[in-house]
Amino acid sequence: MRERSASDRYTLRALDYPDRPLSACTAESFEAVLAGKMPGTYNRHRAIIVAILNLAGIKIKIPLRRVKQGRTRFLSESEWKRLYKELPAHLKPMASFALATGLRQRNVTHLRWDQVDLKRKVTWIHADQAKGGKPIGIPLSSDAVKILRAQVGQSAEWVFPYSGRGRKAGAPITKIKTAWRLALKRAKIENFTWHGLRHTWASWHIMAETPIGVLKELGGWEDLRMVQRYAHLAPEYLAGFAGNAKPWKGLKRVA
């Protein structure tokens, strides 16, 4: 049996699906945990789940979702300020850090202090934690460093531990659902997910004239095509070439 790729293993670890016997893995149980995913993400998770269960001899049918080609949703500055104001205390630093680094949700919620060097102002994501299966090194902005310094002392292991009471105190926050949705509702922001913070980070970079190649490395994308979706946000890049379409006068003869 072929071992799953690092990307597939990352996807499965990020899926909020409790351990259970294979006999209890039903289409309904997977549909329930995938319910909040966007169509593209839902279909990728579904494909991995179905493939693994098929190898285990279990045949289940999880329907595909139709993927519509829509706009990349990102926040304006005023929307972010409204959302930040409405976020509960335990989500404010995580959301701010996601917006400052572009890191994916699990890479933020499960960030460990041994992945951070505040003196050098860098953090890193190990290969088995990265969606692309390759390690990522992230230089930290002054905003990101400020957020991390405020987290020092809360946990010896986790950067963003749950600070409430009960058995989850001190552990990573595994579910960002109800409090997030309520904050969005109070801020009157629609059609936005946590992953939209990564889109916002990338969009703001492009609009601030960060080169696409640099953004690719900062975001840990393997394929430049994944970054091209943001290119239209900075048409001024092309402005200097807009007047180049002039009548061609033919090749000059060399004496």
mmCIF file of N, CA and C in Angstrom, residues 28-145:
data_model
loop_
_atom_site.group_PDB
_atom_site.id
_atom_site.type_symbol
_atom_site.label_atom_id
_atom_site.label_comp_id
_atom_site.label_asym_id
_atom_site.label_seq_id
_atom_site.Cartn_x
_atom_site.Cartn_y
_atom_site.Cartn_z
ATOM 1 N N GLU A 28 -22.254 9.878 6.389
ATOM 2 C CA GLU A 28 -22.894 10.944 7.168
ATOM 3 C C GLU A 28 -21.918 11.566 8.159
ATOM 4 N N SER A 29 -21.067 10.748 8.778
ATOM 5 C CA SER A 29 -20.129 11.276 9.767
ATOM 6 C C SER A 29 -19.095 12.184 9.104
ATOM 7 N N PHE A 30 -18.688 11.830 7.890
ATOM 8 C CA PHE A 30 -17.714 12.665 7.183
ATOM 9 C C PHE A 30 -18.372 13.925 6.626
ATOM 10 N N GLU A 31 -19.592 13.796 6.135
ATOM 11 C CA GLU A 31 -20.296 14.965 5.615
ATOM 12 C C GLU A 31 -20.494 15.999 6.715
ATOM 13 N N ALA A 32 -20.743 15.520 7.935
ATOM 14 C CA ALA A 32 -20.966 16.435 9.053
ATOM 15 C C ALA A 32 -19.718 17.250 9.363
ATOM 16 N N VAL A 33 -18.553 16.593 9.336
ATOM 17 C CA VAL A 33 -17.314 17.288 9.684
ATOM 18 C C VAL A 33 -16.818 18.151 8.525
ATOM 19 N N LEU A 34 -17.265 17.852 7.310
ATOM 20 C CA LEU A 34 -16.868 18.639 6.145
ATOM 21 C C LEU A 34 -17.850 19.762 5.833
ATOM 22 N N ALA A 35 -18.929 19.812 6.580
ATOM 23 C CA ALA A 35 -20.033 20.726 6.265
ATOM 24 C C ALA A 35 -19.610 22.183 6.154
ATOM 25 N N GLY A 36 -18.670 22.621 6.993
ATOM 26 C CA GLY A 36 -18.290 24.027 6.992
ATOM 27 C C GLY A 36 -17.201 24.391 5.999
ATOM 28 N N LYS A 37 -16.753 23.423 5.203
ATOM 29 C CA LYS A 37 -15.663 23.674 4.261
ATOM 30 C C LYS A 37 -16.178 24.322 2.974
ATOM 31 N N MET A 38 -15.327 25.144 2.373
ATOM 32 C CA MET A 38 -15.643 25.692 1.060
ATOM 33 C C MET A 38 -15.610 24.547 0.045
ATOM 34 N N PRO A 39 -16.366 24.668 -1.082
ATOM 35 C CA PRO A 39 -16.481 23.553 -2.039
ATOM 36 C C PRO A 39 -15.145 22.952 -2.480
ATOM 37 N N GLY A 40 -14.166 23.792 -2.811
ATOM 38 C CA GLY A 40 -12.875 23.264 -3.259
ATOM 39 C C GLY A 40 -12.178 22.463 -2.184
ATOM 40 N N THR A 41 -12.166 23.000 -0.961
ATOM 41 C CA THR A 41 -11.551 22.305 0.175
ATOM 42 C C THR A 41 -12.313 21.033 0.500
ATOM 43 N N TYR A 42 -13.647 21.133 0.486
ATOM 44 C CA TYR A 42 -14.504 19.974 0.733
ATOM 45 C C TYR A 42 -14.170 18.846 -0.236
ATOM 46 N N ASN A 43 -14.053 19.150 -1.513
ATOM 47 C CA ASN A 43 -13.788 18.116 -2.521
ATOM 48 C C ASN A 43 -12.403 17.495 -2.367
ATOM 49 N N ARG A 44 -11.404 18.300 -1.981
ATOM 50 C CA ARG A 44 -10.057 17.756 -1.763
ATOM 51 C C ARG A 44 -10.050 16.805 -0.571
ATOM 52 N N HIS A 45 -10.690 17.225 0.538
ATOM 53 C CA HIS A 45 -10.786 16.351 1.712
ATOM 54 C C HIS A 45 -11.543 15.071 1.354
ATOM 55 N N ARG A 46 -12.629 15.224 0.628
ATOM 56 C CA ARG A 46 -13.467 14.086 0.263
ATOM 57 C C ARG A 46 -12.674 13.067 -0.542
ATOM 58 N N ALA A 47 -11.866 13.544 -1.501
ATOM 59 C CA ALA A 47 -11.098 12.642 -2.353
ATOM 60 C C ALA A 47 -10.105 11.818 -1.540
ATOM 61 N N ILE A 48 -9.453 12.457 -0.576
ATOM 62 C CA ILE A 48 -8.480 11.749 0.259
ATOM 63 C C ILE A 48 -9.178 10.707 1.127
ATOM 64 N N ILE A 49 -10.288 11.098 1.740
ATOM 65 C CA ILE A 49 -11.038 10.192 2.620
ATOM 66 C C ILE A 49 -11.526 8.969 1.856
ATOM 67 N N VAL A 50 -12.134 9.190 0.699
ATOM 68 C CA VAL A 50 -12.674 8.086 -0.098
ATOM 69 C C VAL A 50 -11.556 7.151 -0.555
ATOM 70 N N ALA A 51 -10.412 7.712 -0.964
ATOM 71 C CA ALA A 51 -9.289 6.890 -1.425
ATOM 72 C C ALA A 51 -8.768 5.994 -0.307
ATOM 73 N N ILE A 52 -8.620 6.542 0.884
ATOM 74 C CA ILE A 52 -8.100 5.769 2.012
ATOM 75 C C ILE A 52 -9.078 4.674 2.423
ATOM 76 N N LEU A 53 -10.357 5.013 2.478
ATOM 77 C CA LEU A 53 -11.360 4.014 2.857
ATOM 78 C C LEU A 53 -11.463 2.910 1.800
ATOM 79 N N ASN A 54 -11.297 3.278 0.533
ATOM 80 C CA ASN A 54 -11.310 2.256 -0.520
ATOM 81 C C ASN A 54 -10.178 1.262 -0.327
ATOM 82 N N LEU A 55 -8.988 1.776 0.040
ATOM 83 C CA LEU A 55 -7.848 0.891 0.298
ATOM 84 C C LEU A 55 -8.103 -0.014 1.496
ATOM 85 N N ALA A 56 -8.918 0.468 2.428
ATOM 86 C CA ALA A 56 -9.254 -0.335 3.615
ATOM 87 C C ALA A 56 -10.416 -1.285 3.349
ATOM 88 N N GLY A 57 -10.942 -1.263 2.113
ATOM 89 C CA GLY A 57 -12.034 -2.164 1.762
ATOM 90 C C GLY A 57 -13.402 -1.656 2.142
ATOM 91 N N ILE A 58 -13.485 -0.361 2.437
ATOM 92 C CA ILE A 58 -14.771 0.232 2.831
ATOM 93 C C ILE A 58 -15.241 1.160 1.723
ATOM 94 N N LYS A 59 -16.411 0.887 1.192
ATOM 95 C CA LYS A 59 -16.959 1.669 0.102
ATOM 96 C C LYS A 59 -18.073 2.586 0.635
ATOM 97 N N ILE A 60 -17.834 3.870 0.569
ATOM 98 C CA ILE A 60 -18.875 4.828 0.946
ATOM 99 C C ILE A 60 -18.973 5.893 -0.141
ATOM 100 N N LYS A 61 -20.109 6.527 -0.214
ATOM 101 C CA LYS A 61 -20.335 7.570 -1.214
ATOM 102 C C LYS A 61 -20.522 8.918 -0.517
ATOM 103 N N ILE A 62 -19.589 9.816 -0.781
ATOM 104 C CA ILE A 62 -19.699 11.183 -0.273
ATOM 105 C C ILE A 62 -19.848 12.077 -1.499
ATOM 106 N N PRO A 63 -20.955 12.777 -1.633
ATOM 107 C CA PRO A 63 -21.178 13.552 -2.858
ATOM 108 C C PRO A 63 -20.181 14.684 -3.052
ATOM 109 N N LEU A 64 -19.875 14.953 -4.301
ATOM 110 C CA LEU A 64 -19.037 16.096 -4.642
ATOM 111 C C LEU A 64 -19.833 17.382 -4.533
ATOM 112 N N ARG A 65 -19.130 18.482 -4.373
ATOM 113 C CA ARG A 65 -19.775 19.787 -4.403
ATOM 114 C C ARG A 65 -19.345 20.524 -5.656
ATOM 115 N N ARG A 66 -20.255 21.263 -6.206
ATOM 116 C CA ARG A 66 -19.943 22.059 -7.390
ATOM 117 C C ARG A 66 -19.105 23.267 -6.987
ATOM 118 N N VAL A 67 -17.988 23.465 -7.667
ATOM 119 C CA VAL A 67 -17.101 24.586 -7.365
ATOM 120 C C VAL A 67 -17.378 25.726 -8.329
ATOM 121 N N LYS A 68 -17.774 26.850 -7.795
ATOM 122 C CA LYS A 68 -18.012 28.032 -8.619
ATOM 123 C C LYS A 68 -16.775 28.919 -8.609
ATOM 124 N N GLN A 69 -16.426 29.426 -9.771
ATOM 125 C CA GLN A 69 -15.290 30.323 -9.869
ATOM 126 C C GLN A 69 -15.729 31.729 -9.456
ATOM 127 N N GLY A 70 -15.442 32.078 -8.233
ATOM 128 C CA GLY A 70 -15.864 33.381 -7.708
ATOM 129 C C GLY A 70 -14.678 34.275 -7.419
ATOM 130 N N ARG A 71 -14.957 35.331 -6.729
ATOM 131 C CA ARG A 71 -13.913 36.280 -6.377
ATOM 132 C C ARG A 71 -13.152 35.806 -5.147
ATOM 133 N N THR A 72 -11.887 36.195 -5.069
ATOM 134 C CA THR A 72 -11.098 35.913 -3.881
ATOM 135 C C THR A 72 -11.500 36.929 -2.819
ATOM 136 N N ARG A 73 -12.081 36.460 -1.739
ATOM 137 C CA ARG A 73 -12.608 37.348 -0.700
ATOM 138 C C ARG A 73 -11.507 37.756 0.250
ATOM 139 N N PHE A 74 -11.291 39.047 0.383
ATOM 140 C CA PHE A 74 -10.333 39.553 1.357
ATOM 141 C C PHE A 74 -10.942 40.765 2.048
ATOM 142 N N LEU A 75 -10.394 41.104 3.193
ATOM 143 C CA LEU A 75 -10.932 42.187 3.999
ATOM 144 C C LEU A 75 -10.291 43.524 3.643
ATOM 145 N N SER A 76 -11.096 44.567 3.709
ATOM 146 C CA SER A 76 -10.557 45.914 3.639
ATOM 147 C C SER A 76 -10.046 46.276 5.030
ATOM 148 N N GLU A 77 -9.335 47.363 5.138
ATOM 149 C CA GLU A 77 -8.826 47.784 6.442
ATOM 150 C C GLU A 77 -9.961 48.036 7.429
ATOM 151 N N SER A 78 -11.036 48.672 6.965
ATOM 152 C CA SER A 78 -12.157 48.972 7.859
ATOM 153 C C SER A 78 -12.871 47.694 8.292
ATOM 154 N N GLU A 79 -12.976 46.710 7.387
ATOM 155 C CA GLU A 79 -13.608 45.436 7.750
ATOM 156 C C GLU A 79 -12.776 44.718 8.805
ATOM 157 N N TRP A 80 -11.448 44.715 8.624
ATOM 158 C CA TRP A 80 -10.589 44.057 9.603
ATOM 159 C C TRP A 80 -10.717 44.725 10.969
ATOM 160 N N LYS A 81 -10.768 46.033 11.011
ATOM 161 C CA LYS A 81 -10.906 46.734 12.283
ATOM 162 C C LYS A 81 -12.234 46.376 12.966
ATOM 163 N N ARG A 82 -13.296 46.271 12.182
ATOM 164 C CA ARG A 82 -14.601 45.885 12.743
ATOM 165 C C ARG A 82 -14.549 44.462 13.284
ATOM 166 N N LEU A 83 -13.934 43.565 12.500
ATOM 167 C CA LEU A 83 -13.859 42.168 12.925
ATOM 168 C C LEU A 83 -12.999 42.028 14.177
ATOM 169 N N TYR A 84 -11.857 42.677 14.187
ATOM 170 C CA TYR A 84 -10.964 42.580 15.346
ATOM 171 C C TYR A 84 -11.678 43.047 16.614
ATOM 172 N N LYS A 85 -12.439 44.098 16.511
ATOM 173 C CA LYS A 85 -13.170 44.636 17.667
ATOM 174 C C LYS A 85 -14.152 43.613 18.224
ATOM 175 N N GLU A 86 -14.747 42.812 17.343
ATOM 176 C CA GLU A 86 -15.781 41.853 17.758
ATOM 177 C C GLU A 86 -15.224 40.489 18.151
ATOM 178 N N LEU A 87 -13.960 40.225 17.839
ATOM 179 C CA LEU A 87 -13.394 38.915 18.176
ATOM 180 C C LEU A 87 -13.236 38.760 19.684
ATOM 181 N N PRO A 88 -13.496 37.552 20.222
ATOM 182 C CA PRO A 88 -13.239 37.309 21.642
ATOM 183 C C PRO A 88 -11.744 37.346 21.918
ATOM 184 N N ALA A 89 -11.380 37.520 23.170
ATOM 185 C CA ALA A 89 -9.973 37.712 23.543
ATOM 186 C C ALA A 89 -9.073 36.582 23.074
ATOM 187 N N HIS A 90 -9.565 35.329 23.113
ATOM 188 C CA HIS A 90 -8.692 34.206 22.764
ATOM 189 C C HIS A 90 -8.434 34.105 21.260
ATOM 190 N N LEU A 91 -9.242 34.783 20.419
ATOM 191 C CA LEU A 91 -9.033 34.725 18.980
ATOM 192 C C LEU A 91 -8.287 35.941 18.429
ATOM 193 N N LYS A 92 -8.261 37.017 19.176
ATOM 194 C CA LYS A 92 -7.615 38.236 18.689
ATOM 195 C C LYS A 92 -6.144 38.018 18.311
ATOM 196 N N PRO A 93 -5.313 37.461 19.205
ATOM 197 C CA PRO A 93 -3.896 37.301 18.833
ATOM 198 C C PRO A 93 -3.683 36.320 17.692
ATOM 199 N N MET A 94 -4.467 35.251 17.629
ATOM 200 C CA MET A 94 -4.308 34.270 16.555
ATOM 201 C C MET A 94 -4.693 34.864 15.207
ATOM 202 N N ALA A 95 -5.822 35.574 15.162
ATOM 203 C CA ALA A 95 -6.263 36.181 13.912
ATOM 204 C C ALA A 95 -5.271 37.246 13.461
ATOM 205 N N SER A 96 -4.772 38.026 14.405
ATOM 206 C CA SER A 96 -3.794 39.070 14.071
ATOM 207 C C SER A 96 -2.506 38.461 13.540
ATOM 208 N N PHE A 97 -2.079 37.348 14.140
ATOM 209 C CA PHE A 97 -0.848 36.681 13.706
ATOM 210 C C PHE A 97 -1.040 36.055 12.323
ATOM 211 N N ALA A 98 -2.221 35.478 12.079
ATOM 212 C CA ALA A 98 -2.509 34.913 10.761
ATOM 213 C C ALA A 98 -2.461 36.000 9.695
ATOM 214 N N LEU A 99 -2.974 37.169 10.027
ATOM 215 C CA LEU A 99 -2.984 38.287 9.081
ATOM 216 C C LEU A 99 -1.588 38.877 8.884
ATOM 217 N N ALA A 100 -0.737 38.737 9.886
ATOM 218 C CA ALA A 100 0.624 39.276 9.795
ATOM 219 C C ALA A 100 1.593 38.328 9.099
ATOM 220 N N THR A 101 1.248 37.046 9.036
ATOM 221 C CA THR A 101 2.168 36.044 8.475
ATOM 222 C C THR A 101 1.616 35.275 7.284
ATOM 223 N N GLY A 102 0.300 35.224 7.140
ATOM 224 C CA GLY A 102 -0.303 34.433 6.071
ATOM 225 C C GLY A 102 -0.333 32.949 6.363
ATOM 226 N N LEU A 103 -0.012 32.548 7.589
ATOM 227 C CA LEU A 103 0.002 31.126 7.934
ATOM 228 C C LEU A 103 -1.405 30.548 7.952
ATOM 229 N N ARG A 104 -1.496 29.278 7.587
ATOM 230 C CA ARG A 104 -2.779 28.586 7.616
ATOM 231 C C ARG A 104 -3.223 28.340 9.062
ATOM 232 N N GLN A 105 -4.507 28.050 9.210
ATOM 233 C CA GLN A 105 -5.102 27.977 10.544
ATOM 234 C C GLN A 105 -4.363 27.032 11.483
ATOM 235 N N ARG A 106 -4.133 25.801 11.062
ATOM 236 C CA ARG A 106 -3.498 24.843 11.975
ATOM 237 C C ARG A 106 -2.057 25.233 12.287
ATOM 238 N N ASN A 107 -1.376 25.846 11.335
ATOM 239 C CA ASN A 107 -0.006 26.282 11.589
ATOM 240 C C ASN A 107 0.047 27.391 12.626
ATOM 241 N N VAL A 108 -1.056 28.122 12.782
ATOM 242 C CA VAL A 108 -1.146 29.140 13.827
ATOM 243 C C VAL A 108 -1.572 28.512 15.143
ATOM 244 N N THR A 109 -2.657 27.757 15.135
ATOM 245 C CA THR A 109 -3.189 27.205 16.382
ATOM 246 C C THR A 109 -2.219 26.227 17.041
ATOM 247 N N HIS A 110 -1.415 25.532 16.245
ATOM 248 C CA HIS A 110 -0.498 24.529 16.794
ATOM 249 C C HIS A 110 0.969 24.956 16.696
ATOM 250 N N LEU A 111 1.203 26.244 16.667
ATOM 251 C CA LEU A 111 2.570 26.746 16.641
ATOM 252 C C LEU A 111 3.222 26.562 18.012
ATOM 253 N N ARG A 112 4.432 25.995 18.001
ATOM 254 C CA ARG A 112 5.170 25.747 19.238
ATOM 255 C C ARG A 112 6.290 26.772 19.390
ATOM 256 N N TRP A 113 6.691 26.996 20.631
ATOM 257 C CA TRP A 113 7.768 27.957 20.875
ATOM 258 C C TRP A 113 9.097 27.494 20.288
ATOM 259 N N ASP A 114 9.282 26.180 20.135
ATOM 260 C CA ASP A 114 10.544 25.720 19.549
ATOM 261 C C ASP A 114 10.589 25.933 18.030
ATOM 262 N N GLN A 115 9.529 26.539 17.483
ATOM 263 C CA GLN A 115 9.506 26.919 16.074
ATOM 264 C C GLN A 115 9.688 28.434 15.905
ATOM 265 N N VAL A 116 9.984 29.097 16.988
ATOM 266 C CA VAL A 116 10.075 30.566 16.967
ATOM 267 C C VAL A 116 11.439 31.015 17.478
ATOM 268 N N ASP A 117 12.026 31.980 16.787
ATOM 269 C CA ASP A 117 13.250 32.622 17.248
ATOM 270 C C ASP A 117 13.003 34.121 17.233
ATOM 271 N N LEU A 118 12.676 34.660 18.400
ATOM 272 C CA LEU A 118 12.339 36.079 18.477
ATOM 273 C C LEU A 118 13.551 36.972 18.246
ATOM 274 N N LYS A 119 14.731 36.485 18.592
ATOM 275 C CA LYS A 119 15.931 37.299 18.378
ATOM 276 C C LYS A 119 16.197 37.492 16.890
ATOM 277 N N ARG A 120 16.071 36.422 16.135
ATOM 278 C CA ARG A 120 16.287 36.501 14.683
ATOM 279 C C ARG A 120 15.035 36.959 13.940
ATOM 280 N N LYS A 121 13.918 37.002 14.663
ATOM 281 C CA LYS A 121 12.623 37.406 14.102
ATOM 282 C C LYS A 121 12.198 36.479 12.957
ATOM 283 N N VAL A 122 12.208 35.175 13.248
ATOM 284 C CA VAL A 122 11.785 34.180 12.268
ATOM 285 C C VAL A 122 10.972 33.091 12.972
ATOM 286 N N THR A 123 10.136 32.446 12.203
ATOM 287 C CA THR A 123 9.468 31.227 12.655
ATOM 288 C C THR A 123 9.510 30.260 11.484
ATOM 289 N N TRP A 124 9.273 28.992 11.751
ATOM 290 C CA TRP A 124 9.349 28.020 10.669
ATOM 291 C C TRP A 124 8.302 26.937 10.866
ATOM 292 N N ILE A 125 7.884 26.408 9.740
ATOM 293 C CA ILE A 125 6.917 25.319 9.713
ATOM 294 C C ILE A 125 7.637 24.092 9.180
ATOM 295 N N HIS A 126 7.610 22.993 9.940
ATOM 296 C CA HIS A 126 8.296 21.772 9.525
ATOM 297 C C HIS A 126 7.584 21.141 8.319
ATOM 298 N N ALA A 127 8.311 20.318 7.595
ATOM 299 C CA ALA A 127 7.769 19.708 6.382
ATOM 300 C C ALA A 127 6.468 18.944 6.647
ATOM 301 N N ASP A 128 6.414 18.211 7.774
ATOM 302 C CA ASP A 128 5.217 17.424 8.053
ATOM 303 C C ASP A 128 4.059 18.274 8.563
ATOM 304 N N GLN A 129 4.289 19.570 8.735
ATOM 305 C CA GLN A 129 3.227 20.483 9.141
ATOM 306 C C GLN A 129 2.749 21.349 7.977
ATOM 307 N N ALA A 130 3.476 21.298 6.860
ATOM 308 C CA ALA A 130 3.182 22.165 5.726
ATOM 309 C C ALA A 130 2.313 21.445 4.705
ATOM 310 N N LYS A 131 1.395 22.167 4.128
ATOM 311 C CA LYS A 131 0.488 21.582 3.141
ATOM 312 C C LYS A 131 1.253 21.047 1.946
ATOM 313 N N GLY A 132 2.310 21.757 1.548
ATOM 314 C CA GLY A 132 3.096 21.328 0.393
ATOM 315 C C GLY A 132 4.120 20.266 0.699
ATOM 316 N N GLY A 133 4.259 19.895 1.974
ATOM 317 C CA GLY A 133 5.207 18.850 2.349
ATOM 318 C C GLY A 133 6.648 19.303 2.379
ATOM 319 N N LYS A 134 6.881 20.619 2.353
ATOM 320 C CA LYS A 134 8.236 21.155 2.423
ATOM 321 C C LYS A 134 8.317 22.179 3.544
ATOM 322 N N PRO A 135 9.468 22.242 4.232
ATOM 323 C CA PRO A 135 9.585 23.208 5.334
ATOM 324 C C PRO A 135 9.491 24.646 4.821
ATOM 325 N N ILE A 136 8.953 25.512 5.664
ATOM 326 C CA ILE A 136 8.786 26.914 5.299
ATOM 327 C C ILE A 136 9.427 27.775 6.378
ATOM 328 N N GLY A 137 10.252 28.713 5.988
ATOM 329 C CA GLY A 137 10.812 29.682 6.910
ATOM 330 C C GLY A 137 10.125 31.021 6.704
ATOM 331 N N ILE A 138 9.656 31.633 7.786
ATOM 332 C CA ILE A 138 8.889 32.867 7.675
ATOM 333 C C ILE A 138 9.564 33.984 8.454
ATOM 334 N N PRO A 139 10.019 35.040 7.770
ATOM 335 C CA PRO A 139 10.519 36.212 8.500
ATOM 336 C C PRO A 139 9.349 36.923 9.161
ATOM 337 N N LEU A 140 9.555 37.404 10.369
ATOM 338 C CA LEU A 140 8.470 38.010 11.133
ATOM 339 C C LEU A 140 8.532 39.530 11.049
ATOM 340 N N SER A 141 7.395 40.127 10.760
ATOM 341 C CA SER A 141 7.292 41.580 10.753
ATOM 342 C C SER A 141 7.283 42.086 12.189
ATOM 343 N N SER A 142 7.392 43.386 12.352
ATOM 344 C CA SER A 142 7.359 43.959 13.699
ATOM 345 C C SER A 142 6.022 43.685 14.365
ATOM 346 N N ASP A 143 4.935 43.699 13.593
ATOM 347 C CA ASP A 143 3.611 43.392 14.158
ATOM 348 C C ASP A 143 3.555 41.955 14.658
ATOM 349 N N ALA A 144 4.097 41.029 13.867
ATOM 350 C CA ALA A 144 4.086 39.614 14.262
ATOM 351 C C ALA A 144 4.920 39.399 15.524
ATOM 352 N N VAL A 145 6.079 40.043 15.601
ATOM 353 C CA VAL A 145 6.942 39.914 16.781
ATOM 354 C C VAL A 145 6.227 40.465 18.014
#
